[in-house]
């Protein structure tokens, strides 16, 4: 065994121990503190039912709306199409509270929709409760589902489409024989991914839940933890949440069905002719989706810009704390993903599969569950409030690791397959090989993974609420405090600052990855 391979495996062992402690050690602490599920109240079981219901409705609506939007985008070419598809990815990296404020600007009590209804003599709509939570989740996840399903359309072999054209297939024939088999393969996975995201959505329920009837399990954990100081009940709820996430995660890994379309020769799809009515329908779908996603973001900018320069010092201090947490989490995530990816390639199949599964385990984890377990572990040793930012950084790094690993591992496999033998024949090993051969070919996925991690960490509102007090608040926590205090002008400015910070971090890292990156 070479020294570089031994060092890689040793570092991977350290990362694996950290993942075990973070994901399963915290869960073990929760399980030890929980006194069974008998201590849960009727309201807690109502929260479980509400959690599953809102996640199911959110996933169902997101995928049901994404299918026609993705189909319209797949069928049409127009100026700005690429930019629109890129902008549709913005809500996924958008801080949740910023998205909530954008939706409030459109659908809130003094939002555009209620102002328009008042002009025609109709009563206002109420965004709080189940429908508000579902609306926010659809806003947040519709672009993600659309991108997944649009990729599915791109996988239909061009040869099958050309054959369908030569046979005179109508649009309904193409839907039945080409598109429906693809959707049977792609849509269930998209549904379960959105369902899993909505199960662990804490900030949306916190801001739009609207009372006991619209409380999720994570919100119930937070209330038991911060307000009732009932650690046993919080731990029991955390176990229930883990069971829900684990079940959804395992099902998401096994649900995809083979489409039966086979492979092709990667030729471009032929241009298809559609009825003029279909053109107008596709255009209307694309326009409505763009308005639904972009108008709330435009209102955040318009309402927050006048107050950005006059924000109090506490907001800027919170922004610096968030920046420190985001950059620290990004450094940890990218380093750990690189170590795990190299170790996975170096290990035998069984060991590589186990390490890869461990790296992806956080997909079924809940930040509130991990945070509860870490609080129970730390409290006998030190004051958890003193470690609030460090713990938040570690948890954010762990939760972003599955995304980074899925981006980096395929690129590393490709680099090893195409450049590995040449590098070995030239005597390149260890850090020299990493610097000269591997990293230039990983720059694009590394930049994207770092940008995604930094943006998600910058806007995270979860663990920090369990640990921190006002003097250690991050920017999302400070924004939530301003919203609670009804300081709407300052909240609008803080929301714009959070939006700009998250997008700037993502843009900077992603641009670094794309600048002069090796093909």
Short mmCIF file of C-alpha atoms in Angstrom, two decimals:
data_model
loop_
_atom_site.label_atom_id
_atom_site.label_comp_id
_atom_site.label_asym_id
_atom_site.label_seq_id
_atom_site.Cartn_x
_atom_site.Cartn_y
_atom_site.Cartn_z
CA UNK A 1 0.00 0.00 0.00
CA UNK A 2 1.41 3.39 -0.99
CA UNK A 3 1.81 6.16 1.55
CA UNK A 4 -0.79 8.33 -0.26
CA UNK A 5 -3.37 5.53 -0.23
CA UNK A 6 -2.73 4.81 3.45
CA UNK A 7 -3.13 8.50 4.29
CA UNK A 8 -6.35 8.69 2.27
CA UNK A 9 -7.85 5.71 4.07
CA UNK A 10 -6.77 7.07 7.46
CA UNK A 11 -8.41 10.43 6.77
CA UNK A 12 -11.51 8.66 5.45
CA UNK A 13 -11.67 6.73 8.72
CA UNK A 14 -11.66 10.00 10.65
CA UNK A 15 -14.44 11.40 8.44
CA UNK A 16 -16.44 8.17 8.83
CA UNK A 17 -16.17 8.38 12.62
CA UNK A 18 -17.35 11.99 12.47
CA UNK A 19 -20.33 10.99 10.32
CA UNK A 20 -21.20 8.13 12.66
CA UNK A 21 -21.04 10.46 15.66
CA UNK A 22 -23.03 13.20 13.93
CA UNK A 23 -25.79 11.07 12.44
CA UNK A 24 -26.02 8.10 14.77
CA UNK A 25 -24.32 9.32 17.95
CA UNK A 26 -26.76 12.20 18.17
CA UNK A 27 -29.61 9.79 17.48
CA UNK A 28 -28.34 7.47 20.22
CA UNK A 29 -28.33 10.35 22.71
CA UNK A 30 -31.91 11.14 21.71
CA UNK A 31 -32.97 7.49 22.09
CA UNK A 32 -31.41 7.25 25.56
CA UNK A 33 -33.22 10.38 26.73
CA UNK A 34 -36.57 9.44 25.22
CA UNK A 35 -38.89 7.65 27.60
CA UNK A 36 -40.70 5.75 24.88
CA UNK A 37 -43.54 7.19 22.84
CA UNK A 38 -46.12 6.94 25.62
CA UNK A 39 -45.26 10.45 26.81
CA UNK A 40 -46.39 12.01 23.54
CA UNK A 41 -49.59 14.02 23.70
CA UNK A 42 -52.52 14.03 21.33
CA UNK A 43 -51.19 17.30 19.91
CA UNK A 44 -47.89 15.59 19.13
CA UNK A 45 -49.58 12.85 17.11
CA UNK A 46 -51.61 15.56 15.37
CA UNK A 47 -48.27 17.16 14.44
CA UNK A 48 -47.14 13.82 12.96
CA UNK A 49 -50.29 13.61 10.85
CA UNK A 50 -49.94 17.23 9.74
CA UNK A 51 -46.28 16.69 8.83
CA UNK A 52 -47.08 13.73 6.58
CA UNK A 53 -50.14 15.48 5.08
CA UNK A 54 -48.38 18.72 4.19
CA UNK A 55 -45.36 16.85 2.80
CA UNK A 56 -47.61 14.61 0.68
CA UNK A 57 -49.67 17.53 -0.68
CA UNK A 58 -46.56 19.65 -1.30
CA UNK A 59 -44.80 16.85 -3.18
CA UNK A 60 -47.93 15.94 -5.14
CA UNK A 61 -48.58 19.52 -6.26
CA UNK A 62 -44.91 20.23 -6.98
CA UNK A 63 -44.55 17.21 -9.27
CA UNK A 64 -48.02 17.58 -10.83
CA UNK A 65 -47.24 21.18 -11.79
CA UNK A 66 -43.65 20.40 -12.78
CA UNK A 67 -44.65 17.80 -15.39
CA UNK A 68 -46.50 20.20 -17.77
CA UNK A 69 -43.94 22.98 -17.15
CA UNK A 70 -41.03 20.63 -17.92
CA UNK A 71 -42.87 19.30 -20.98
CA UNK A 72 -43.40 22.85 -22.25
CA UNK A 73 -39.73 23.71 -21.72
CA UNK A 74 -38.65 20.50 -23.43
CA UNK A 75 -40.84 21.20 -26.47
CA UNK A 76 -39.93 24.87 -26.97
CA UNK A 77 -36.82 26.81 -27.90
CA UNK A 78 -36.90 30.56 -27.30
CA UNK A 79 -34.57 33.44 -26.48
CA UNK A 80 -33.64 33.37 -22.79
CA UNK A 81 -34.65 29.72 -22.27
CA UNK A 82 -31.29 28.80 -20.76
CA UNK A 83 -31.35 31.82 -18.45
CA UNK A 84 -34.89 30.99 -17.31
CA UNK A 85 -33.93 27.38 -16.52
CA UNK A 86 -30.93 28.67 -14.57
CA UNK A 87 -33.07 31.17 -12.63
CA UNK A 88 -35.53 28.40 -11.83
CA UNK A 89 -32.79 26.83 -9.73
CA UNK A 90 -32.57 29.93 -7.52
CA UNK A 91 -35.33 28.99 -5.03
CA UNK A 92 -33.45 25.80 -4.05
CA UNK A 93 -30.52 27.84 -2.72
CA UNK A 94 -32.80 30.63 -1.50
CA UNK A 95 -32.88 31.04 2.31
CA UNK A 96 -36.25 29.75 3.45
CA UNK A 97 -37.21 32.86 5.40
CA UNK A 98 -36.46 35.01 2.36
CA UNK A 99 -38.78 32.85 0.29
CA UNK A 100 -41.45 33.17 2.99
CA UNK A 101 -41.15 36.97 3.00
CA UNK A 102 -41.39 37.01 -0.79
CA UNK A 103 -44.59 34.96 -0.67
CA UNK A 104 -45.98 37.23 2.06
CA UNK A 105 -45.32 40.19 -0.24
CA UNK A 106 -47.52 38.50 -2.86
CA UNK A 107 -50.11 36.58 -0.82
CA UNK A 108 -49.91 38.17 2.66
CA UNK A 109 -52.47 40.44 4.29
CA UNK A 110 -51.04 43.51 2.53
CA UNK A 111 -49.70 41.60 -0.47
CA UNK A 112 -50.38 42.10 -4.15
CA UNK A 113 -53.11 39.45 -4.34
CA UNK A 114 -55.15 40.85 -1.44
CA UNK A 115 -54.75 44.39 -2.75
CA UNK A 116 -56.11 43.23 -6.10
CA UNK A 117 -58.99 41.39 -4.41
CA UNK A 118 -59.86 44.51 -2.41
CA UNK A 119 -60.09 46.53 -5.62
CA UNK A 120 -62.83 44.23 -6.93
CA UNK A 121 -64.64 44.03 -3.59
CA UNK A 122 -63.54 40.54 -2.54
CA UNK A 123 -62.30 39.50 0.88
CA UNK A 124 -58.64 38.75 1.62
CA UNK A 125 -56.98 35.34 1.45
CA UNK A 126 -55.12 33.98 4.46
CA UNK A 127 -51.68 32.52 3.77
CA UNK A 128 -51.24 31.00 7.23
CA UNK A 129 -52.01 27.36 7.96
CA UNK A 130 -51.88 24.25 5.81
CA UNK A 131 -52.40 26.02 2.51
CA UNK A 132 -49.67 28.55 3.31
CA UNK A 133 -47.17 25.83 4.19
CA UNK A 134 -48.02 23.91 1.01
CA UNK A 135 -47.79 27.08 -1.10
CA UNK A 136 -44.32 27.86 0.29
CA UNK A 137 -43.14 24.31 -0.31
CA UNK A 138 -44.43 24.33 -3.89
CA UNK A 139 -42.62 27.63 -4.50
CA UNK A 140 -39.46 26.15 -3.05
CA UNK A 141 -39.62 22.73 -4.75
CA UNK A 142 -41.40 23.29 -8.08
CA UNK A 143 -38.13 24.40 -9.75
CA UNK A 144 -36.29 21.35 -8.36
CA UNK A 145 -38.97 18.96 -9.60
CA UNK A 146 -39.05 20.73 -12.97
CA UNK A 147 -35.28 20.40 -13.41
CA UNK A 148 -35.38 16.68 -12.51
CA UNK A 149 -38.23 15.94 -14.91
CA UNK A 150 -36.69 18.11 -17.65
CA UNK A 151 -33.58 15.96 -17.40
CA UNK A 152 -35.87 12.96 -17.89
CA UNK A 153 -37.10 14.40 -21.19
CA UNK A 154 -33.49 14.82 -22.28
CA UNK A 155 -32.87 11.08 -21.73
CA UNK A 156 -35.46 10.00 -24.33
CA UNK A 157 -33.32 8.62 -27.21
CA UNK A 158 -33.46 10.77 -30.33
CA UNK A 159 -33.79 7.60 -32.42
CA UNK A 160 -37.10 6.80 -30.72
CA UNK A 161 -38.38 10.31 -31.40
CA UNK A 162 -37.34 10.12 -35.08
CA UNK A 163 -39.06 6.76 -35.40
CA UNK A 164 -42.21 8.20 -33.82
CA UNK A 165 -42.15 11.09 -36.34
CA UNK A 166 -41.67 8.71 -39.27
CA UNK A 167 -44.63 6.62 -38.07
CA UNK A 168 -46.86 9.69 -37.87
CA UNK A 169 -47.31 9.67 -34.10
CA UNK A 170 -49.67 12.34 -32.81
CA UNK A 171 -48.74 14.29 -29.62
CA UNK A 172 -51.02 11.95 -27.63
CA UNK A 173 -49.23 8.92 -29.16
CA UNK A 174 -45.85 10.37 -28.20
CA UNK A 175 -47.14 11.02 -24.70
CA UNK A 176 -48.36 7.43 -24.31
CA UNK A 177 -45.42 5.60 -25.88
CA UNK A 178 -42.39 7.83 -25.13
CA UNK A 179 -43.12 10.34 -22.40
CA UNK A 180 -45.28 8.30 -20.04
CA UNK A 181 -42.67 5.49 -19.64
CA UNK A 182 -40.05 8.13 -18.85
CA UNK A 183 -42.34 9.79 -16.31
CA UNK A 184 -42.99 6.44 -14.60
CA UNK A 185 -39.24 6.24 -14.02
CA UNK A 186 -38.51 9.86 -13.06
CA UNK A 187 -41.64 11.23 -11.37
CA UNK A 188 -41.77 8.85 -8.35
CA UNK A 189 -38.20 9.69 -7.43
CA UNK A 190 -38.89 13.43 -7.77
CA UNK A 191 -42.02 13.04 -5.64
CA UNK A 192 -40.18 11.25 -2.83
CA UNK A 193 -37.25 13.68 -2.90
CA UNK A 194 -39.62 16.64 -2.50
CA UNK A 195 -41.57 14.70 0.15
CA UNK A 196 -38.35 14.13 2.11
CA UNK A 197 -37.38 17.81 1.85
CA UNK A 198 -40.81 18.89 3.08
CA UNK A 199 -40.64 16.47 6.03
CA UNK A 200 -37.58 18.33 7.34
CA UNK A 201 -38.74 21.86 6.49
CA UNK A 202 -38.62 23.75 9.77
CA UNK A 203 -38.56 27.45 8.93
CA UNK A 204 -41.65 27.31 6.68
CA UNK A 205 -43.79 25.80 9.44
CA UNK A 206 -42.28 28.21 11.97
CA UNK A 207 -43.24 31.25 9.88
CA UNK A 208 -46.51 30.09 8.24
CA UNK A 209 -47.78 27.26 10.44
CA UNK A 210 -50.48 29.31 12.02
CA UNK A 211 -51.18 27.56 15.31
CA UNK A 212 -51.54 24.10 16.86
CA UNK A 213 -53.46 22.69 13.89
CA UNK A 214 -50.57 23.48 11.55
CA UNK A 215 -47.59 22.26 13.57
CA UNK A 216 -44.99 19.91 12.13
CA UNK A 217 -42.94 17.42 14.13
CA UNK A 218 -39.84 19.61 13.87
CA UNK A 219 -41.76 22.63 15.11
CA UNK A 220 -43.10 20.50 17.99
CA UNK A 221 -39.50 19.48 18.83
CA UNK A 222 -38.49 23.13 18.91
CA UNK A 223 -41.43 24.08 21.13
CA UNK A 224 -40.80 21.21 23.56
CA UNK A 225 -37.10 22.10 23.62
CA UNK A 226 -37.17 25.89 23.90
CA UNK A 227 -40.46 26.69 25.59
CA UNK A 228 -41.55 23.63 27.60
CA UNK A 229 -37.99 22.50 28.50
CA UNK A 230 -39.27 18.93 28.20
CA UNK A 231 -36.19 17.07 26.93
CA UNK A 232 -37.83 13.64 27.14
CA UNK A 233 -40.73 14.69 24.93
CA UNK A 234 -38.39 16.48 22.52
CA UNK A 235 -36.30 13.31 22.28
CA UNK A 236 -39.37 11.13 21.65
CA UNK A 237 -40.53 13.49 18.89
CA UNK A 238 -37.02 13.42 17.43
CA UNK A 239 -37.22 9.61 17.18
CA UNK A 240 -40.55 9.87 15.36
CA UNK A 241 -39.07 12.42 12.95
CA UNK A 242 -36.06 10.19 12.28
CA UNK A 243 -38.34 7.24 11.54
CA UNK A 244 -40.35 9.33 9.06
CA UNK A 245 -37.21 10.60 7.27
CA UNK A 246 -35.56 7.18 7.20
CA UNK A 247 -38.65 5.55 5.73
CA UNK A 248 -38.99 8.21 3.04
CA UNK A 249 -35.26 8.09 2.26
CA UNK A 250 -35.16 4.31 1.86
CA UNK A 251 -38.26 4.36 -0.30
CA UNK A 252 -36.76 7.12 -2.49
CA UNK A 253 -33.72 4.93 -3.18
CA UNK A 254 -35.83 1.98 -4.33
CA UNK A 255 -38.83 3.48 -6.07
CA UNK A 256 -37.54 4.27 -9.60
CA UNK A 257 -38.95 1.99 -12.31
CA UNK A 258 -37.14 1.15 -15.57
CA UNK A 259 -38.62 3.06 -18.48
CA UNK A 260 -37.88 0.44 -21.10
CA UNK A 261 -36.85 3.11 -23.62
CA UNK A 262 -33.33 1.75 -24.01
CA UNK A 263 -30.30 3.75 -25.07
CA UNK A 264 -29.50 5.85 -28.07
CA UNK A 265 -26.53 7.37 -29.90
CA UNK A 266 -26.74 10.76 -28.11
CA UNK A 267 -27.95 12.52 -31.24
CA UNK A 268 -29.84 15.83 -30.93
CA UNK A 269 -33.60 15.56 -30.75
CA UNK A 270 -35.41 16.37 -34.02
CA UNK A 271 -37.59 19.44 -34.24
CA UNK A 272 -41.22 18.48 -33.71
CA UNK A 273 -44.23 20.34 -34.99
CA UNK A 274 -47.17 21.01 -32.67
CA UNK A 275 -50.55 22.60 -33.11
CA UNK A 276 -50.76 26.37 -32.61
CA UNK A 277 -52.97 25.77 -29.59
CA UNK A 278 -50.19 23.73 -28.01
CA UNK A 279 -47.78 26.63 -28.62
CA UNK A 280 -50.05 29.04 -26.77
CA UNK A 281 -50.57 26.53 -23.98
CA UNK A 282 -46.85 25.91 -23.54
CA UNK A 283 -46.15 29.65 -23.58
CA UNK A 284 -48.79 30.28 -20.92
CA UNK A 285 -47.41 27.52 -18.69
CA UNK A 286 -43.85 28.82 -18.95
CA UNK A 287 -44.98 32.41 -18.30
CA UNK A 288 -47.07 31.44 -15.25
CA UNK A 289 -44.24 29.39 -13.77
CA UNK A 290 -41.78 32.25 -14.32
CA UNK A 291 -44.13 34.78 -12.70
CA UNK A 292 -44.85 32.50 -9.72
CA UNK A 293 -41.15 32.03 -9.05
CA UNK A 294 -39.67 35.41 -9.95
CA UNK A 295 -42.25 37.95 -8.73
CA UNK A 296 -41.66 37.16 -5.00
CA UNK A 297 -37.90 37.54 -5.54
CA UNK A 298 -38.41 40.87 -7.32
CA UNK A 299 -40.57 42.13 -4.45
CA UNK A 300 -37.91 41.17 -1.90
CA UNK A 301 -35.42 43.33 -3.81
CA UNK A 302 -37.87 46.22 -4.29
CA UNK A 303 -39.04 46.33 -0.65
CA UNK A 304 -35.67 45.70 0.98
CA UNK A 305 -33.45 48.02 -1.06
CA UNK A 306 -34.53 51.30 0.64
CA UNK A 307 -33.67 49.92 4.09
CA UNK A 308 -30.48 48.02 3.33
CA UNK A 309 -28.09 50.86 4.17
CA UNK A 310 -29.87 51.75 7.44
CA UNK A 311 -29.89 48.29 9.01
CA UNK A 312 -28.87 48.22 12.70
CA UNK A 313 -25.44 47.00 13.73
CA UNK A 314 -26.90 43.80 15.18
CA UNK A 315 -27.95 42.69 11.68
CA UNK A 316 -24.48 43.26 10.20
CA UNK A 317 -22.87 41.43 13.13
CA UNK A 318 -25.25 38.52 12.58
CA UNK A 319 -24.34 38.55 8.87
CA UNK A 320 -20.64 38.21 9.76
CA UNK A 321 -21.43 35.23 12.02
CA UNK A 322 -23.41 33.60 9.22
CA UNK A 323 -20.56 34.21 6.79
CA UNK A 324 -18.09 32.59 9.18
CA UNK A 325 -20.37 29.58 9.64
CA UNK A 326 -20.99 29.27 5.88
CA UNK A 327 -17.32 29.45 4.91
CA UNK A 328 -16.33 27.00 7.65
CA UNK A 329 -19.04 24.53 6.62
CA UNK A 330 -17.98 24.87 2.97
CA UNK A 331 -14.34 24.12 3.76
CA UNK A 332 -15.30 21.07 5.84
CA UNK A 333 -17.80 19.73 3.31
CA UNK A 334 -15.51 19.97 0.28
CA UNK A 335 -12.53 18.51 2.16
CA UNK A 336 -14.57 15.63 3.57
CA UNK A 337 -16.20 14.92 0.20
CA UNK A 338 -12.79 14.78 -1.50
CA UNK A 339 -11.44 12.40 1.16
CA UNK A 340 -14.48 10.11 0.99
CA UNK A 341 -14.50 10.08 -2.82
CA UNK A 342 -10.82 9.09 -3.01
CA UNK A 343 -11.32 6.41 -0.34
CA UNK A 344 -14.37 4.99 -2.15
CA UNK A 345 -12.25 4.50 -5.29
CA UNK A 346 -9.42 2.94 -3.30
CA UNK A 347 -11.52 0.43 -1.33
CA UNK A 348 -12.90 -2.96 -2.47
CA UNK A 349 -16.52 -2.95 -3.65
CA UNK A 350 -18.13 -3.85 -0.32
CA UNK A 351 -16.13 -1.29 1.64
CA UNK A 352 -16.66 1.38 -1.01
CA UNK A 353 -20.42 0.81 -1.02
CA UNK A 354 -20.59 1.01 2.78
CA UNK A 355 -18.58 4.24 2.87
CA UNK A 356 -20.71 5.76 0.12
CA UNK A 357 -23.91 4.91 1.98
CA UNK A 358 -22.48 6.45 5.14
CA UNK A 359 -21.71 9.62 3.22
CA UNK A 360 -25.28 9.75 1.94
CA UNK A 361 -26.88 8.94 5.32
CA UNK A 362 -27.51 12.61 6.10
CA UNK A 363 -30.17 12.67 3.37
CA UNK A 364 -32.47 10.96 5.89
CA UNK A 365 -31.34 13.15 8.78
CA UNK A 366 -33.20 16.06 10.31
CA UNK A 367 -31.25 19.11 11.53
CA UNK A 368 -33.54 19.38 14.56
CA UNK A 369 -32.99 15.72 15.46
CA UNK A 370 -29.20 16.07 15.18
CA UNK A 371 -29.30 19.35 17.07
CA UNK A 372 -31.36 17.83 19.90
CA UNK A 373 -28.93 14.93 20.24
CA UNK A 374 -25.87 17.18 20.21
CA UNK A 375 -27.42 19.44 22.84
CA UNK A 376 -28.00 16.41 25.10
CA UNK A 377 -24.40 15.28 24.55
CA UNK A 378 -22.80 18.68 25.13
CA UNK A 379 -24.89 19.94 28.06
CA UNK A 380 -23.18 17.80 30.79
CA UNK A 381 -19.75 18.88 29.50
CA UNK A 382 -20.10 22.57 28.55
CA UNK A 383 -22.62 25.33 28.01
CA UNK A 384 -24.16 24.58 24.58
CA UNK A 385 -24.66 28.30 23.96
CA UNK A 386 -20.89 28.83 23.89
CA UNK A 387 -20.59 26.28 21.07
CA UNK A 388 -23.63 27.39 19.07
CA UNK A 389 -21.80 28.61 15.97
CA UNK A 390 -19.30 25.72 15.89
CA UNK A 391 -22.06 23.12 16.25
CA UNK A 392 -24.14 24.83 13.55
CA UNK A 393 -21.12 24.77 11.23
CA UNK A 394 -20.52 21.05 11.82
CA UNK A 395 -24.18 20.13 11.31
CA UNK A 396 -24.45 22.21 8.12
CA UNK A 397 -21.29 20.54 6.80
CA UNK A 398 -22.73 17.10 7.50
CA UNK A 399 -26.09 17.87 5.91
CA UNK A 400 -24.47 19.25 2.73
CA UNK A 401 -22.01 16.36 2.39
CA UNK A 402 -24.37 14.03 0.41
CA UNK A 403 -24.87 16.71 -2.27
CA UNK A 404 -21.13 17.41 -2.52
CA UNK A 405 -20.28 13.70 -2.64
CA UNK A 406 -22.79 13.02 -5.42
CA UNK A 407 -21.27 15.88 -7.43
CA UNK A 408 -17.59 15.04 -6.86
CA UNK A 409 -17.58 11.23 -6.94
CA UNK A 410 -18.65 10.75 -10.62
CA UNK A 411 -16.12 13.38 -11.78
CA UNK A 412 -13.35 11.70 -9.77
CA UNK A 413 -14.24 8.30 -11.26
CA UNK A 414 -14.06 9.81 -14.74
CA UNK A 415 -10.69 11.47 -14.01
CA UNK A 416 -9.30 8.19 -12.68
CA UNK A 417 -10.54 6.29 -15.73
CA UNK A 418 -9.17 8.76 -18.29
CA UNK A 419 -6.00 10.06 -16.62
CA UNK A 420 -5.14 7.52 -13.92
CA UNK A 421 -2.84 5.23 -15.91
CA UNK A 422 -0.98 8.13 -17.50
CA UNK A 423 -0.43 9.78 -14.12
CA UNK A 424 0.84 6.50 -12.66
CA UNK A 425 3.21 5.94 -15.59
CA UNK A 426 4.62 9.45 -15.04
CA UNK A 427 5.22 8.70 -11.36
CA UNK A 428 2.62 11.19 -10.08
CA UNK A 429 1.36 10.23 -6.64
CA UNK A 430 0.01 11.86 -3.51
CA UNK A 431 -0.40 15.63 -3.40
CA UNK A 432 1.40 16.15 -6.73
CA UNK A 433 -1.18 13.99 -8.50
CA UNK A 434 -4.01 15.68 -6.60
CA UNK A 435 -2.77 19.16 -7.56
CA UNK A 436 -1.76 18.53 -11.18
CA UNK A 437 -4.21 15.88 -12.37
CA UNK A 438 -7.23 15.51 -10.10
CA UNK A 439 -8.18 18.98 -8.89
CA UNK A 440 -8.17 20.65 -12.35
CA UNK A 441 -10.72 18.06 -13.51
CA UNK A 442 -12.79 18.40 -10.35
CA UNK A 443 -12.89 22.18 -10.41
CA UNK A 444 -16.39 22.47 -11.87
CA UNK A 445 -18.15 20.06 -9.45
CA UNK A 446 -16.02 21.36 -6.56
CA UNK A 447 -17.04 24.94 -7.29
CA UNK A 448 -20.71 24.04 -7.64
CA UNK A 449 -20.66 21.90 -4.46
CA UNK A 450 -18.90 24.66 -2.51
CA UNK A 451 -21.37 27.27 -3.75
CA UNK A 452 -24.35 25.10 -2.90
CA UNK A 453 -22.99 24.37 0.59
CA UNK A 454 -22.18 28.02 1.31
CA UNK A 455 -25.59 29.26 0.15
CA UNK A 456 -27.54 26.61 2.07
CA UNK A 457 -25.47 27.18 5.21
CA UNK A 458 -25.80 30.96 4.97
CA UNK A 459 -29.58 30.71 5.01
CA UNK A 460 -30.00 27.87 7.49
CA UNK A 461 -32.42 28.39 10.38
CA UNK A 462 -32.54 25.22 12.44
CA UNK A 463 -29.84 24.14 14.84
CA UNK A 464 -28.92 27.73 15.68
CA UNK A 465 -32.37 28.29 17.21
CA UNK A 466 -31.80 25.39 19.62
CA UNK A 467 -28.39 26.61 20.80
CA UNK A 468 -27.92 30.33 20.37
CA UNK A 469 -29.13 33.35 22.29
CA UNK A 470 -29.59 36.84 20.85
CA UNK A 471 -25.92 37.79 21.22
CA UNK A 472 -24.86 34.85 19.00
CA UNK A 473 -27.63 35.07 16.40
CA UNK A 474 -26.90 34.36 12.76
CA UNK A 475 -28.52 36.44 10.02
CA UNK A 476 -31.50 34.07 9.49
CA UNK A 477 -32.11 34.03 13.25
CA UNK A 478 -31.87 37.82 13.42
CA UNK A 479 -34.29 38.08 10.50
CA UNK A 480 -36.76 35.84 12.30
CA UNK A 481 -36.48 38.01 15.43
CA UNK A 482 -37.25 41.12 13.37
CA UNK A 483 -40.29 39.40 11.86
CA UNK A 484 -41.51 38.42 15.33
CA UNK A 485 -41.12 42.01 16.52
CA UNK A 486 -43.11 43.29 13.49
CA UNK A 487 -40.18 45.48 12.43
CA UNK A 488 -41.14 44.95 8.80
CA UNK A 489 -38.88 47.56 7.23
CA UNK A 490 -35.76 46.22 8.93
CA UNK A 491 -36.90 42.66 8.17
CA UNK A 492 -37.19 43.54 4.47
CA UNK A 493 -33.67 44.98 4.47
CA UNK A 494 -32.27 41.99 6.37
CA UNK A 495 -34.02 39.62 3.95
CA UNK A 496 -32.41 41.38 0.99
CA UNK A 497 -29.01 41.22 2.70
CA UNK A 498 -29.47 37.49 3.31
CA UNK A 499 -30.58 36.95 -0.29
CA UNK A 500 -27.64 38.86 -1.73
CA UNK A 501 -25.17 37.12 0.60
CA UNK A 502 -26.40 33.64 -0.31
CA UNK A 503 -26.46 34.31 -4.05
CA UNK A 504 -23.04 36.02 -3.92
CA UNK A 505 -21.46 33.05 -2.15
CA UNK A 506 -22.98 30.61 -4.63
CA UNK A 507 -21.94 32.77 -7.61
CA UNK A 508 -18.37 33.27 -6.37
CA UNK A 509 -17.66 29.58 -5.75
CA UNK A 510 -19.46 28.41 -8.88
CA UNK A 511 -17.64 30.99 -11.02
CA UNK A 512 -14.33 29.86 -9.56
CA UNK A 513 -15.22 26.33 -10.58
CA UNK A 514 -16.14 27.32 -14.12
CA UNK A 515 -13.24 29.72 -14.75
CA UNK A 516 -10.56 27.99 -16.86
CA UNK A 517 -11.79 24.59 -15.62
CA UNK A 518 -10.48 21.56 -17.42
CA UNK A 519 -12.99 19.83 -19.63
#
